[in-house]
Amino acid sequence: MALLYKADPERGRHWQALFARHAPDIEFRQWPDMGNPAEIRYLLAWQPPENLTGCLPALDVLFATSAGVDQFDFSELPDTLSVVRMLDPAIEHGMIEYATFATLWLHRRIGDYARQQREGHWQAHMLRPASEKRIGVLGLGQLGTAIATHLVSYGFPVSGWARTMRDVPGITCHAGQEALDDFLASSDMLICVLPLTGDTRGILNTALFERLPEGAGLINIGRGEHLIEADLTRALDEGRLSGAVLDVLRNEPPPRDHPFWRDERILMTPHIAAMTQPETAFPVLLDNLRRHQRGEPMIGQVDRQRGY
Ligand code: GLV
């Protein structure tokens, strides 16, 4: 029985060594050297190969190397194929770290100070205490909950929004469309960590920005397609938003002439908030492989109707 790996080749070598050492019964193959496709029961991938069903006829489980699974077109996958998202603790850790960094970067106006340094200009701005800066986490799944809980420890009042009601100690939780207005009106800093689905595509748009308090900050660590990029520029121009940190863009990388490259109100990073680490992800994957072999439910299995 074989597993085909199709993601970053450098990390592939680590995965290979881990399989050889701890699960020698599962043959590890690295794309594009897939050998006999009829032997491949598992695919571990960031981007799926084209014509996945045609090229891997015996596939049982598609394991994403990522927490998000929007890169897969579920309508093209056979109904019998299970899809499992990556629950590597290193992803949660990375997301907490990045969200904290981005929140503090905006809160402490580090972008303004970096510009002032370039201009040779020494000037302090009033500091609003964390207790007066309300954070709103849009998406209270596993990652959103971890981020929200962590940010409370800095003294920020934190609320969160999800489709269905959550109970997270220390966090004011809102649920459903009818609660979105209240949630947005109390978010001086909005952190998007939603999954990308038909319902959430383009959710960060003018209509939403208008419901935030004047001068709010935006952090997008969900997916680039959550954001209508021209609407962000407009909101910044009008002072509706004061700044943004984006780790994800609609096109990665954005084209050379994209206005965000030159916009000092926006900090852009190349989709690096979190990265799956073979060392911590391997035990999670192996546990799921063994569960599948025993006919038990796997952890992180995606509800294909819901899309996450
Ligand atoms: C990265 O974007 C992930 O979904 O893990």
PDB file of C-alpha atoms and ligand atoms in Angstrom:
ATOM      1  CA  MET A   1       0.000   0.000   0.000  1.00  0.00           C
ATOM      2  CA  ALA A   2       1.365   3.417  -0.933  1.00  0.00           C
ATOM      3  CA  LEU A   3       0.941   7.076  -0.079  1.00  0.00           C
ATOM      4  CA  LEU A   4       1.687   9.713  -2.705  1.00  0.00           C
ATOM      5  CA  TYR A   5       3.066  13.043  -1.484  1.00  0.00           C
ATOM      6  CA  LYS A   6       2.546  16.130  -3.639  1.00  0.00           C
ATOM      7  CA  ALA A   7       3.699  19.288  -1.874  1.00  0.00           C
ATOM      8  CA  ASP A   8       6.931  21.115  -1.033  1.00  0.00           C
ATOM      9  CA  PRO A   9       9.764  18.726  -2.127  1.00  0.00           C
ATOM     10  CA  GLU A  10      12.138  19.813   0.633  1.00  0.00           C
ATOM     11  CA  ARG A  11       9.690  18.918   3.386  1.00  0.00           C
ATOM     12  CA  GLY A  12       8.941  15.760   1.362  1.00  0.00           C
ATOM     13  CA  ARG A  13      12.352  14.404   2.321  1.00  0.00           C
ATOM     14  CA  HIS A  14      11.451  14.797   6.022  1.00  0.00           C
ATOM     15  CA  TRP A  15       8.113  13.069   5.518  1.00  0.00           C
ATOM     16  CA  GLN A  16       9.883  10.238   3.699  1.00  0.00           C
ATOM     17  CA  ALA A  17      12.336   9.693   6.562  1.00  0.00           C
ATOM     18  CA  LEU A  18       9.501   9.705   9.113  1.00  0.00           C
ATOM     19  CA  PHE A  19       7.536   7.094   7.160  1.00  0.00           C
ATOM     20  CA  ALA A  20      10.622   4.908   6.701  1.00  0.00           C
ATOM     21  CA  ARG A  21      11.289   5.018  10.423  1.00  0.00           C
ATOM     22  CA  HIS A  22       7.795   4.819  11.966  1.00  0.00           C
ATOM     23  CA  ALA A  23       5.484   3.345   9.320  1.00  0.00           C
ATOM     24  CA  PRO A  24       7.562   1.190   6.961  1.00  0.00           C
ATOM     25  CA  ASP A  25       4.440  -0.751   5.923  1.00  0.00           C
ATOM     26  CA  ILE A  26       3.192   2.348   4.042  1.00  0.00           C
ATOM     27  CA  GLU A  27       5.304   3.024   0.972  1.00  0.00           C
ATOM     28  CA  PHE A  28       6.021   6.756   0.593  1.00  0.00           C
ATOM     29  CA  ARG A  29       6.169   8.041  -2.976  1.00  0.00           C
ATOM     30  CA  GLN A  30       6.889  11.576  -4.002  1.00  0.00           C
ATOM     31  CA  TRP A  31       5.170  13.271  -6.927  1.00  0.00           C
ATOM     32  CA  PRO A  32       5.790  12.974  -9.867  1.00  0.00           C
ATOM     33  CA  ASP A  33       7.419   9.530  -9.316  1.00  0.00           C
ATOM     34  CA  MET A  34       4.257   7.720  -8.469  1.00  0.00           C
ATOM     35  CA  GLY A  35       5.049   4.210  -9.743  1.00  0.00           C
ATOM     36  CA  ASN A  36       1.991   1.989 -10.215  1.00  0.00           C
ATOM     37  CA  PRO A  37      -1.019   4.269  -9.497  1.00  0.00           C
ATOM     38  CA  ALA A  38      -3.229   1.265  -8.665  1.00  0.00           C
ATOM     39  CA  GLU A  39      -1.229   0.833  -5.425  1.00  0.00           C
ATOM     40  CA  ILE A  40      -1.795   4.394  -4.189  1.00  0.00           C
ATOM     41  CA  ARG A  41      -4.521   4.502  -1.534  1.00  0.00           C
ATOM     42  CA  TYR A  42      -3.561   7.799   0.108  1.00  0.00           C
ATOM     43  CA  LEU A  43      -2.671  11.221  -1.265  1.00  0.00           C
ATOM     44  CA  LEU A  44      -1.015  13.874   0.917  1.00  0.00           C
ATOM     45  CA  ALA A  45      -1.199  17.100  -1.069  1.00  0.00           C
ATOM     46  CA  TRP A  46      -1.287  20.877  -1.078  1.00  0.00           C
ATOM     47  CA  GLN A  47      -2.521  21.216  -4.687  1.00  0.00           C
ATOM     48  CA  PRO A  48      -4.202  18.132  -6.189  1.00  0.00           C
ATOM     49  CA  PRO A  49      -2.939  16.741  -9.506  1.00  0.00           C
ATOM     50  CA  GLU A  50      -5.126  17.479 -12.506  1.00  0.00           C
ATOM     51  CA  ASN A  51      -7.708  14.801 -13.228  1.00  0.00           C
ATOM     52  CA  LEU A  52      -7.202  13.317  -9.765  1.00  0.00           C
ATOM     53  CA  THR A  53      -9.676  10.453 -10.201  1.00  0.00           C
ATOM     54  CA  GLY A  54      -8.262   9.451 -13.561  1.00  0.00           C
ATOM     55  CA  CYS A  55      -4.666   9.452 -12.397  1.00  0.00           C
ATOM     56  CA  LEU A  56      -5.260   7.839  -8.959  1.00  0.00           C
ATOM     57  CA  PRO A  57      -8.014   5.237  -9.474  1.00  0.00           C
ATOM     58  CA  ALA A  58      -7.536   3.400  -6.145  1.00  0.00           C
ATOM     59  CA  LEU A  59      -7.476   6.451  -3.871  1.00  0.00           C
ATOM     60  CA  ASP A  60      -9.271   6.120  -0.503  1.00  0.00           C
ATOM     61  CA  VAL A  61      -8.276   9.286   1.346  1.00  0.00           C
ATOM     62  CA  LEU A  62      -7.075  12.727   0.326  1.00  0.00           C
ATOM     63  CA  PHE A  63      -5.106  14.292   3.173  1.00  0.00           C
ATOM     64  CA  ALA A  64      -4.531  18.036   2.774  1.00  0.00           C
ATOM     65  CA  THR A  65      -1.156  19.312   3.977  1.00  0.00           C
ATOM     66  CA  SER A  66      -3.065  22.499   4.867  1.00  0.00           C
ATOM     67  CA  ALA A  67      -5.725  23.505   7.359  1.00  0.00           C
ATOM     68  CA  GLY A  68      -7.822  24.966   4.519  1.00  0.00           C
ATOM     69  CA  VAL A  69      -9.203  22.643   1.840  1.00  0.00           C
ATOM     70  CA  ASP A  70     -10.664  25.172  -0.620  1.00  0.00           C
ATOM     71  CA  GLN A  71      -8.025  24.254  -3.227  1.00  0.00           C
ATOM     72  CA  PHE A  72      -9.951  21.025  -3.916  1.00  0.00           C
ATOM     73  CA  ASP A  73     -13.004  21.030  -6.171  1.00  0.00           C
ATOM     74  CA  PHE A  74     -15.292  18.678  -4.252  1.00  0.00           C
ATOM     75  CA  SER A  75     -17.708  18.401  -7.157  1.00  0.00           C
ATOM     76  CA  GLU A  76     -14.969  16.666  -9.152  1.00  0.00           C
ATOM     77  CA  LEU A  77     -14.048  14.157  -6.447  1.00  0.00           C
ATOM     78  CA  PRO A  78     -15.810  10.800  -6.171  1.00  0.00           C
ATOM     79  CA  ASP A  79     -18.375  10.681  -3.316  1.00  0.00           C
ATOM     80  CA  THR A  80     -16.535   7.780  -1.716  1.00  0.00           C
ATOM     81  CA  LEU A  81     -13.289   9.737  -1.305  1.00  0.00           C
ATOM     82  CA  SER A  82     -12.673  11.030   2.225  1.00  0.00           C
ATOM     83  CA  VAL A  83     -10.990  14.420   2.550  1.00  0.00           C
ATOM     84  CA  VAL A  84      -9.099  15.246   5.748  1.00  0.00           C
ATOM     85  CA  ARG A  85      -7.713  18.651   6.717  1.00  0.00           C
ATOM     86  CA  MET A  86      -4.353  19.043   8.455  1.00  0.00           C
ATOM     87  CA  LEU A  87      -4.545  19.549  12.194  1.00  0.00           C
ATOM     88  CA  ASP A  88      -0.812  19.922  12.797  1.00  0.00           C
ATOM     89  CA  PRO A  89      -0.300  21.751  16.122  1.00  0.00           C
ATOM     90  CA  ALA A  90       2.420  23.791  14.363  1.00  0.00           C
ATOM     91  CA  ILE A  91      -0.283  25.414  12.198  1.00  0.00           C
ATOM     92  CA  GLU A  92      -2.200  26.550  15.263  1.00  0.00           C
ATOM     93  CA  HIS A  93       0.996  27.841  16.823  1.00  0.00           C
ATOM     94  CA  GLY A  94       1.980  29.727  13.645  1.00  0.00           C
ATOM     95  CA  MET A  95      -1.458  31.306  13.303  1.00  0.00           C
ATOM     96  CA  ILE A  96      -1.431  32.493  16.913  1.00  0.00           C
ATOM     97  CA  GLU A  97       2.048  33.930  16.460  1.00  0.00           C
ATOM     98  CA  TYR A  98       1.178  35.743  13.223  1.00  0.00           C
ATOM     99  CA  ALA A  99      -2.197  37.069  14.427  1.00  0.00           C
ATOM    100  CA  THR A 100      -0.507  38.418  17.551  1.00  0.00           C
ATOM    101  CA  PHE A 101       2.256  40.038  15.518  1.00  0.00           C
ATOM    102  CA  ALA A 102      -0.234  41.616  13.096  1.00  0.00           C
ATOM    103  CA  THR A 103      -2.496  42.846  15.896  1.00  0.00           C
ATOM    104  CA  LEU A 104       0.415  44.480  17.690  1.00  0.00           C
ATOM    105  CA  TRP A 105       1.845  45.877  14.425  1.00  0.00           C
ATOM    106  CA  LEU A 106      -1.444  47.707  13.813  1.00  0.00           C
ATOM    107  CA  HIS A 107      -2.176  48.520  17.452  1.00  0.00           C
ATOM    108  CA  ARG A 108       1.288  50.024  18.072  1.00  0.00           C
ATOM    109  CA  ARG A 109       1.305  51.798  14.644  1.00  0.00           C
ATOM    110  CA  ILE A 110       4.611  50.205  13.697  1.00  0.00           C
ATOM    111  CA  GLY A 111       3.923  50.886   9.997  1.00  0.00           C
ATOM    112  CA  ASP A 112       3.752  54.620  10.757  1.00  0.00           C
ATOM    113  CA  TYR A 113       6.958  54.470  12.800  1.00  0.00           C
ATOM    114  CA  ALA A 114       8.789  52.556  10.039  1.00  0.00           C
ATOM    115  CA  ARG A 115       7.760  55.251   7.557  1.00  0.00           C
ATOM    116  CA  GLN A 116       8.813  58.015   9.954  1.00  0.00           C
ATOM    117  CA  GLN A 117      12.226  56.356  10.348  1.00  0.00           C
ATOM    118  CA  ARG A 118      12.673  56.291   6.560  1.00  0.00           C
ATOM    119  CA  GLU A 119      11.734  59.993   6.508  1.00  0.00           C
ATOM    120  CA  GLY A 120      14.031  60.896   9.434  1.00  0.00           C
ATOM    121  CA  HIS A 121      11.072  62.007  11.482  1.00  0.00           C
ATOM    122  CA  TRP A 122      10.945  61.470  15.284  1.00  0.00           C
ATOM    123  CA  GLN A 123       7.404  61.721  16.605  1.00  0.00           C
ATOM    124  CA  ALA A 124       5.391  59.809  19.179  1.00  0.00           C
ATOM    125  CA  HIS A 125       1.670  59.187  18.718  1.00  0.00           C
ATOM    126  CA  MET A 126      -0.892  58.698  21.467  1.00  0.00           C
ATOM    127  CA  LEU A 127      -1.098  55.098  22.623  1.00  0.00           C
ATOM    128  CA  ARG A 128      -4.557  53.695  23.144  1.00  0.00           C
ATOM    129  CA  PRO A 129      -4.408  51.003  25.843  1.00  0.00           C
ATOM    130  CA  ALA A 130      -5.164  47.424  24.758  1.00  0.00           C
ATOM    131  CA  SER A 131      -8.222  47.465  27.000  1.00  0.00           C
ATOM    132  CA  GLU A 132      -9.758  50.073  24.637  1.00  0.00           C
ATOM    133  CA  LYS A 133      -8.969  48.220  21.419  1.00  0.00           C
ATOM    134  CA  ARG A 134     -11.675  45.687  20.706  1.00  0.00           C
ATOM    135  CA  ILE A 135     -10.633  42.695  18.618  1.00  0.00           C
ATOM    136  CA  GLY A 136     -13.138  40.746  16.525  1.00  0.00           C
ATOM    137  CA  VAL A 137     -12.205  37.301  15.270  1.00  0.00           C
ATOM    138  CA  LEU A 138     -14.257  36.391  12.206  1.00  0.00           C
ATOM    139  CA  GLY A 139     -14.404  32.580  12.251  1.00  0.00           C
ATOM    140  CA  LEU A 140     -14.312  30.738  15.555  1.00  0.00           C
ATOM    141  CA  GLY A 141     -13.162  27.306  14.453  1.00  0.00           C
ATOM    142  CA  GLN A 142     -10.141  25.642  15.965  1.00  0.00           C
ATOM    143  CA  LEU A 143      -7.704  28.309  14.742  1.00  0.00           C
ATOM    144  CA  GLY A 144      -9.935  31.325  15.410  1.00  0.00           C
ATOM    145  CA  THR A 145     -10.641  30.104  18.917  1.00  0.00           C
ATOM    146  CA  ALA A 146      -6.944  29.617  19.642  1.00  0.00           C
ATOM    147  CA  ILE A 147      -6.140  33.129  18.359  1.00  0.00           C
ATOM    148  CA  ALA A 148      -8.999  34.781  20.257  1.00  0.00           C
ATOM    149  CA  THR A 149      -8.064  33.079  23.505  1.00  0.00           C
ATOM    150  CA  HIS A 150      -4.420  34.074  23.151  1.00  0.00           C
ATOM    151  CA  LEU A 151      -5.167  37.746  22.429  1.00  0.00           C
ATOM    152  CA  VAL A 152      -7.197  38.058  25.639  1.00  0.00           C
ATOM    153  CA  SER A 153      -3.952  37.672  27.588  1.00  0.00           C
ATOM    154  CA  TYR A 154      -2.720  41.038  26.192  1.00  0.00           C
ATOM    155  CA  GLY A 155      -5.703  42.794  27.726  1.00  0.00           C
ATOM    156  CA  PHE A 156      -7.690  43.250  24.489  1.00  0.00           C
ATOM    157  CA  PRO A 157     -11.454  42.761  24.789  1.00  0.00           C
ATOM    158  CA  VAL A 158     -12.036  39.948  22.262  1.00  0.00           C
ATOM    159  CA  SER A 159     -15.202  38.813  20.567  1.00  0.00           C
ATOM    160  CA  GLY A 160     -15.734  36.191  17.913  1.00  0.00           C
ATOM    161  CA  TRP A 161     -18.250  35.348  15.248  1.00  0.00           C
ATOM    162  CA  ALA A 162     -19.203  31.970  13.791  1.00  0.00           C
ATOM    163  CA  ARG A 163     -22.117  30.533  11.844  1.00  0.00           C
ATOM    164  CA  THR A 164     -23.253  28.561  14.869  1.00  0.00           C
ATOM    165  CA  MET A 165     -22.978  29.488  18.543  1.00  0.00           C
ATOM    166  CA  ARG A 166     -19.707  28.694  20.324  1.00  0.00           C
ATOM    167  CA  ASP A 167     -18.894  28.870  23.984  1.00  0.00           C
ATOM    168  CA  VAL A 168     -15.316  30.075  24.469  1.00  0.00           C
ATOM    169  CA  PRO A 169     -14.283  31.188  27.964  1.00  0.00           C
ATOM    170  CA  GLY A 170     -13.270  34.871  28.018  1.00  0.00           C
ATOM    171  CA  ILE A 171     -14.617  35.587  24.512  1.00  0.00           C
ATOM    172  CA  THR A 172     -17.899  37.316  23.658  1.00  0.00           C
ATOM    173  CA  CYS A 173     -19.362  34.966  21.061  1.00  0.00           C
ATOM    174  CA  HIS A 174     -21.785  35.962  18.290  1.00  0.00           C
ATOM    175  CA  ALA A 175     -23.505  33.581  15.889  1.00  0.00           C
ATOM    176  CA  GLY A 176     -25.307  33.787  12.579  1.00  0.00           C
ATOM    177  CA  GLN A 177     -26.074  36.545  10.070  1.00  0.00           C
ATOM    178  CA  GLU A 178     -28.399  38.351  12.472  1.00  0.00           C
ATOM    179  CA  ALA A 179     -25.535  38.858  14.954  1.00  0.00           C
ATOM    180  CA  LEU A 180     -22.974  40.023  12.391  1.00  0.00           C
ATOM    181  CA  ASP A 181     -23.847  43.746  12.665  1.00  0.00           C
ATOM    182  CA  ASP A 182     -23.325  43.855  16.438  1.00  0.00           C
ATOM    183  CA  PHE A 183     -20.114  41.896  16.131  1.00  0.00           C
ATOM    184  CA  LEU A 184     -18.709  44.208  13.425  1.00  0.00           C
ATOM    185  CA  ALA A 185     -19.781  47.385  15.227  1.00  0.00           C
ATOM    186  CA  SER A 186     -17.645  46.326  18.180  1.00  0.00           C
ATOM    187  CA  SER A 187     -14.523  45.286  16.221  1.00  0.00           C
ATOM    188  CA  ASP A 188     -11.799  47.975  16.156  1.00  0.00           C
ATOM    189  CA  MET A 189      -9.560  45.301  14.668  1.00  0.00           C
ATOM    190  CA  LEU A 190     -11.035  42.542  12.528  1.00  0.00           C
ATOM    191  CA  ILE A 191      -9.140  39.276  12.062  1.00  0.00           C
ATOM    192  CA  CYS A 192     -10.481  37.034   9.286  1.00  0.00           C
ATOM    193  CA  VAL A 193      -9.737  33.365   9.811  1.00  0.00           C
ATOM    194  CA  LEU A 194     -12.802  31.965   8.043  1.00  0.00           C
ATOM    195  CA  PRO A 195     -12.717  28.954   5.764  1.00  0.00           C
ATOM    196  CA  LEU A 196     -13.262  29.890   2.112  1.00  0.00           C
ATOM    197  CA  THR A 197     -16.687  28.697   0.939  1.00  0.00           C
ATOM    198  CA  GLY A 198     -19.420  29.960  -1.390  1.00  0.00           C
ATOM    199  CA  ASP A 199     -20.838  31.886   1.587  1.00  0.00           C
ATOM    200  CA  THR A 200     -17.604  33.567   2.651  1.00  0.00           C
ATOM    201  CA  ARG A 201     -16.021  34.405  -0.741  1.00  0.00           C
ATOM    202  CA  GLY A 202     -15.783  38.213  -0.999  1.00  0.00           C
ATOM    203  CA  ILE A 203     -17.129  38.752   2.528  1.00  0.00           C
ATOM    204  CA  LEU A 204     -14.500  41.460   3.235  1.00  0.00           C
ATOM    205  CA  ASN A 205     -16.098  44.145   1.078  1.00  0.00           C
ATOM    206  CA  THR A 206     -17.343  47.742   1.261  1.00  0.00           C
ATOM    207  CA  ALA A 207     -20.664  46.776   2.872  1.00  0.00           C
ATOM    208  CA  LEU A 208     -18.800  44.992   5.679  1.00  0.00           C
ATOM    209  CA  PHE A 209     -16.171  47.719   6.118  1.00  0.00           C
ATOM    210  CA  GLU A 210     -18.971  50.268   6.548  1.00  0.00           C
ATOM    211  CA  ARG A 211     -20.267  48.340   9.541  1.00  0.00           C
ATOM    212  CA  LEU A 212     -16.902  48.516  11.359  1.00  0.00           C
ATOM    213  CA  PRO A 213     -16.033  51.440  13.651  1.00  0.00           C
ATOM    214  CA  GLU A 214     -14.319  54.322  11.829  1.00  0.00           C
ATOM    215  CA  GLY A 215     -10.561  53.741  11.492  1.00  0.00           C
ATOM    216  CA  ALA A 216     -10.676  49.984  12.182  1.00  0.00           C
ATOM    217  CA  GLY A 217      -7.754  47.713  11.271  1.00  0.00           C
ATOM    218  CA  LEU A 218      -8.045  44.578   9.114  1.00  0.00           C
ATOM    219  CA  ILE A 219      -6.029  41.365   9.274  1.00  0.00           C
ATOM    220  CA  ASN A 220      -6.668  38.656   6.692  1.00  0.00           C
ATOM    221  CA  ILE A 221      -5.166  35.257   7.423  1.00  0.00           C
ATOM    222  CA  GLY A 222      -8.011  33.306   5.850  1.00  0.00           C
ATOM    223  CA  ARG A 223      -7.824  33.231   2.069  1.00  0.00           C
ATOM    224  CA  GLY A 224      -7.170  35.973  -0.479  1.00  0.00           C
ATOM    225  CA  GLU A 225     -10.594  35.446  -2.025  1.00  0.00           C
ATOM    226  CA  HIS A 226     -12.303  36.561   1.172  1.00  0.00           C
ATOM    227  CA  LEU A 227     -11.274  40.108   0.288  1.00  0.00           C
ATOM    228  CA  ILE A 228     -12.502  42.376  -2.494  1.00  0.00           C
ATOM    229  CA  GLU A 229      -9.138  44.079  -2.917  1.00  0.00           C
ATOM    230  CA  ALA A 230     -10.370  47.307  -4.583  1.00  0.00           C
ATOM    231  CA  ASP A 231     -12.825  47.767  -1.682  1.00  0.00           C
ATOM    232  CA  LEU A 232      -9.929  47.708   0.774  1.00  0.00           C
ATOM    233  CA  THR A 233      -8.098  50.456  -1.129  1.00  0.00           C
ATOM    234  CA  ARG A 234     -11.257  52.551  -1.155  1.00  0.00           C
ATOM    235  CA  ALA A 235     -11.864  52.018   2.576  1.00  0.00           C
ATOM    236  CA  LEU A 236      -8.270  53.085   3.337  1.00  0.00           C
ATOM    237  CA  ASP A 237      -8.554  56.142   1.069  1.00  0.00           C
ATOM    238  CA  GLU A 238     -11.753  57.201   2.814  1.00  0.00           C
ATOM    239  CA  GLY A 239     -10.282  56.634   6.295  1.00  0.00           C
ATOM    240  CA  ARG A 240     -12.951  54.019   6.994  1.00  0.00           C
ATOM    241  CA  LEU A 241     -10.072  51.607   7.685  1.00  0.00           C
ATOM    242  CA  SER A 242      -6.701  52.736   9.060  1.00  0.00           C
ATOM    243  CA  GLY A 243      -4.465  49.875   7.980  1.00  0.00           C
ATOM    244  CA  ALA A 244      -4.339  46.225   6.986  1.00  0.00           C
ATOM    245  CA  VAL A 245      -2.121  43.186   7.310  1.00  0.00           C
ATOM    246  CA  LEU A 246      -2.619  40.597   4.579  1.00  0.00           C
ATOM    247  CA  ASP A 247      -0.918  37.217   4.512  1.00  0.00           C
ATOM    248  CA  VAL A 248      -3.117  35.938   1.687  1.00  0.00           C
ATOM    249  CA  LEU A 249      -3.913  37.517  -1.678  1.00  0.00           C
ATOM    250  CA  ARG A 250      -6.314  36.708  -4.468  1.00  0.00           C
ATOM    251  CA  ASN A 251      -3.369  35.917  -6.769  1.00  0.00           C
ATOM    252  CA  GLU A 252      -0.205  34.725  -5.052  1.00  0.00           C
ATOM    253  CA  PRO A 253       2.071  36.396  -5.891  1.00  0.00           C
ATOM    254  CA  PRO A 254       0.034  39.453  -6.901  1.00  0.00           C
ATOM    255  CA  PRO A 255       1.021  40.896 -10.310  1.00  0.00           C
ATOM    256  CA  ARG A 256       3.931  43.390 -10.316  1.00  0.00           C
ATOM    257  CA  ASP A 257       1.598  46.310 -10.980  1.00  0.00           C
ATOM    258  CA  HIS A 258      -0.768  45.439  -8.107  1.00  0.00           C
ATOM    259  CA  PRO A 259      -1.341  48.617  -6.016  1.00  0.00           C
ATOM    260  CA  PHE A 260      -0.800  46.785  -2.691  1.00  0.00           C
ATOM    261  CA  TRP A 261       2.953  46.450  -3.422  1.00  0.00           C
ATOM    262  CA  ARG A 262       3.326  50.204  -3.030  1.00  0.00           C
ATOM    263  CA  ASP A 263       0.653  50.906  -0.406  1.00  0.00           C
ATOM    264  CA  GLU A 264       2.328  51.745   2.905  1.00  0.00           C
ATOM    265  CA  ARG A 265      -0.971  51.349   4.768  1.00  0.00           C
ATOM    266  CA  ILE A 266      -0.867  47.636   3.958  1.00  0.00           C
ATOM    267  CA  LEU A 267       1.641  45.100   5.226  1.00  0.00           C
ATOM    268  CA  MET A 268       1.732  42.131   2.873  1.00  0.00           C
ATOM    269  CA  THR A 269       3.470  38.800   3.534  1.00  0.00           C
ATOM    270  CA  PRO A 270       3.694  35.800   1.151  1.00  0.00           C
ATOM    271  CA  HIS A 271       1.284  33.306   2.806  1.00  0.00           C
ATOM    272  CA  ILE A 272       3.649  32.441   5.633  1.00  0.00           C
ATOM    273  CA  ALA A 273       1.461  32.812   8.732  1.00  0.00           C
ATOM    274  CA  ALA A 274       1.679  29.098   9.428  1.00  0.00           C
ATOM    275  CA  MET A 275       3.468  26.164   7.864  1.00  0.00           C
ATOM    276  CA  THR A 276       2.891  22.470   8.309  1.00  0.00           C
ATOM    277  CA  GLN A 277       5.950  20.903   9.931  1.00  0.00           C
ATOM    278  CA  PRO A 278       6.529  17.225   9.121  1.00  0.00           C
ATOM    279  CA  GLU A 279       7.867  16.512  12.627  1.00  0.00           C
ATOM    280  CA  THR A 280       4.654  17.604  14.377  1.00  0.00           C
ATOM    281  CA  ALA A 281       2.237  16.765  11.548  1.00  0.00           C
ATOM    282  CA  PHE A 282       3.482  13.190  11.081  1.00  0.00           C
ATOM    283  CA  PRO A 283       1.983  11.790  14.329  1.00  0.00           C
ATOM    284  CA  VAL A 284      -1.360  13.431  13.461  1.00  0.00           C
ATOM    285  CA  LEU A 285      -1.303  11.934   9.949  1.00  0.00           C
ATOM    286  CA  LEU A 286      -0.168   8.493  11.113  1.00  0.00           C
ATOM    287  CA  ASP A 287      -2.909   8.372  13.749  1.00  0.00           C
ATOM    288  CA  ASN A 288      -5.448   9.042  10.975  1.00  0.00           C
ATOM    289  CA  LEU A 289      -3.900   6.456   8.641  1.00  0.00           C
ATOM    290  CA  ARG A 290      -4.136   3.828  11.387  1.00  0.00           C
ATOM    291  CA  ARG A 291      -7.713   4.894  12.150  1.00  0.00           C
ATOM    292  CA  HIS A 292      -8.602   4.492   8.493  1.00  0.00           C
ATOM    293  CA  GLN A 293      -6.967   1.071   8.369  1.00  0.00           C
ATOM    294  CA  ARG A 294      -9.000  -0.013  11.429  1.00  0.00           C
ATOM    295  CA  GLY A 295     -12.200   1.388   9.892  1.00  0.00           C
ATOM    296  CA  GLU A 296     -12.505   4.130  12.557  1.00  0.00           C
ATOM    297  CA  PRO A 297     -13.467   7.759  11.950  1.00  0.00           C
ATOM    298  CA  MET A 298     -10.523  10.067  11.208  1.00  0.00           C
ATOM    299  CA  ILE A 299      -9.858  13.364  12.979  1.00  0.00           C
ATOM    300  CA  GLY A 300     -10.319  16.500  10.842  1.00  0.00           C
ATOM    301  CA  GLN A 301     -12.489  14.815   8.239  1.00  0.00           C
ATOM    302  CA  VAL A 302     -14.086  17.467   6.036  1.00  0.00           C
ATOM    303  CA  ASP A 303     -17.840  17.760   5.662  1.00  0.00           C
ATOM    304  CA  ARG A 304     -17.922  17.951   1.886  1.00  0.00           C
ATOM    305  CA  GLN A 305     -21.382  19.568   1.788  1.00  0.00           C
ATOM    306  CA  ARG A 306     -20.256  22.349   4.119  1.00  0.00           C
ATOM    307  CA  GLY A 307     -16.846  22.711   2.442  1.00  0.00           C
ATOM    308  CA  TYR A 308     -14.667  22.657   5.579  1.00  0.00           C
TER     309      TYR A 308
HETATM  310  C1  GLV B   1      -2.507  27.424   4.819  1.00  0.00           C
HETATM  311  O1  GLV B   1      -2.958  28.368   4.252  1.00  0.00           O
HETATM  312  C2  GLV B   1      -3.333  26.381   5.373  1.00  0.00           C
HETATM  313  O2  GLV B   1      -4.536  26.313   5.047  1.00  0.00           O
HETATM  314  O3  GLV B   1      -2.804  25.558   6.161  1.00  0.00           O
END
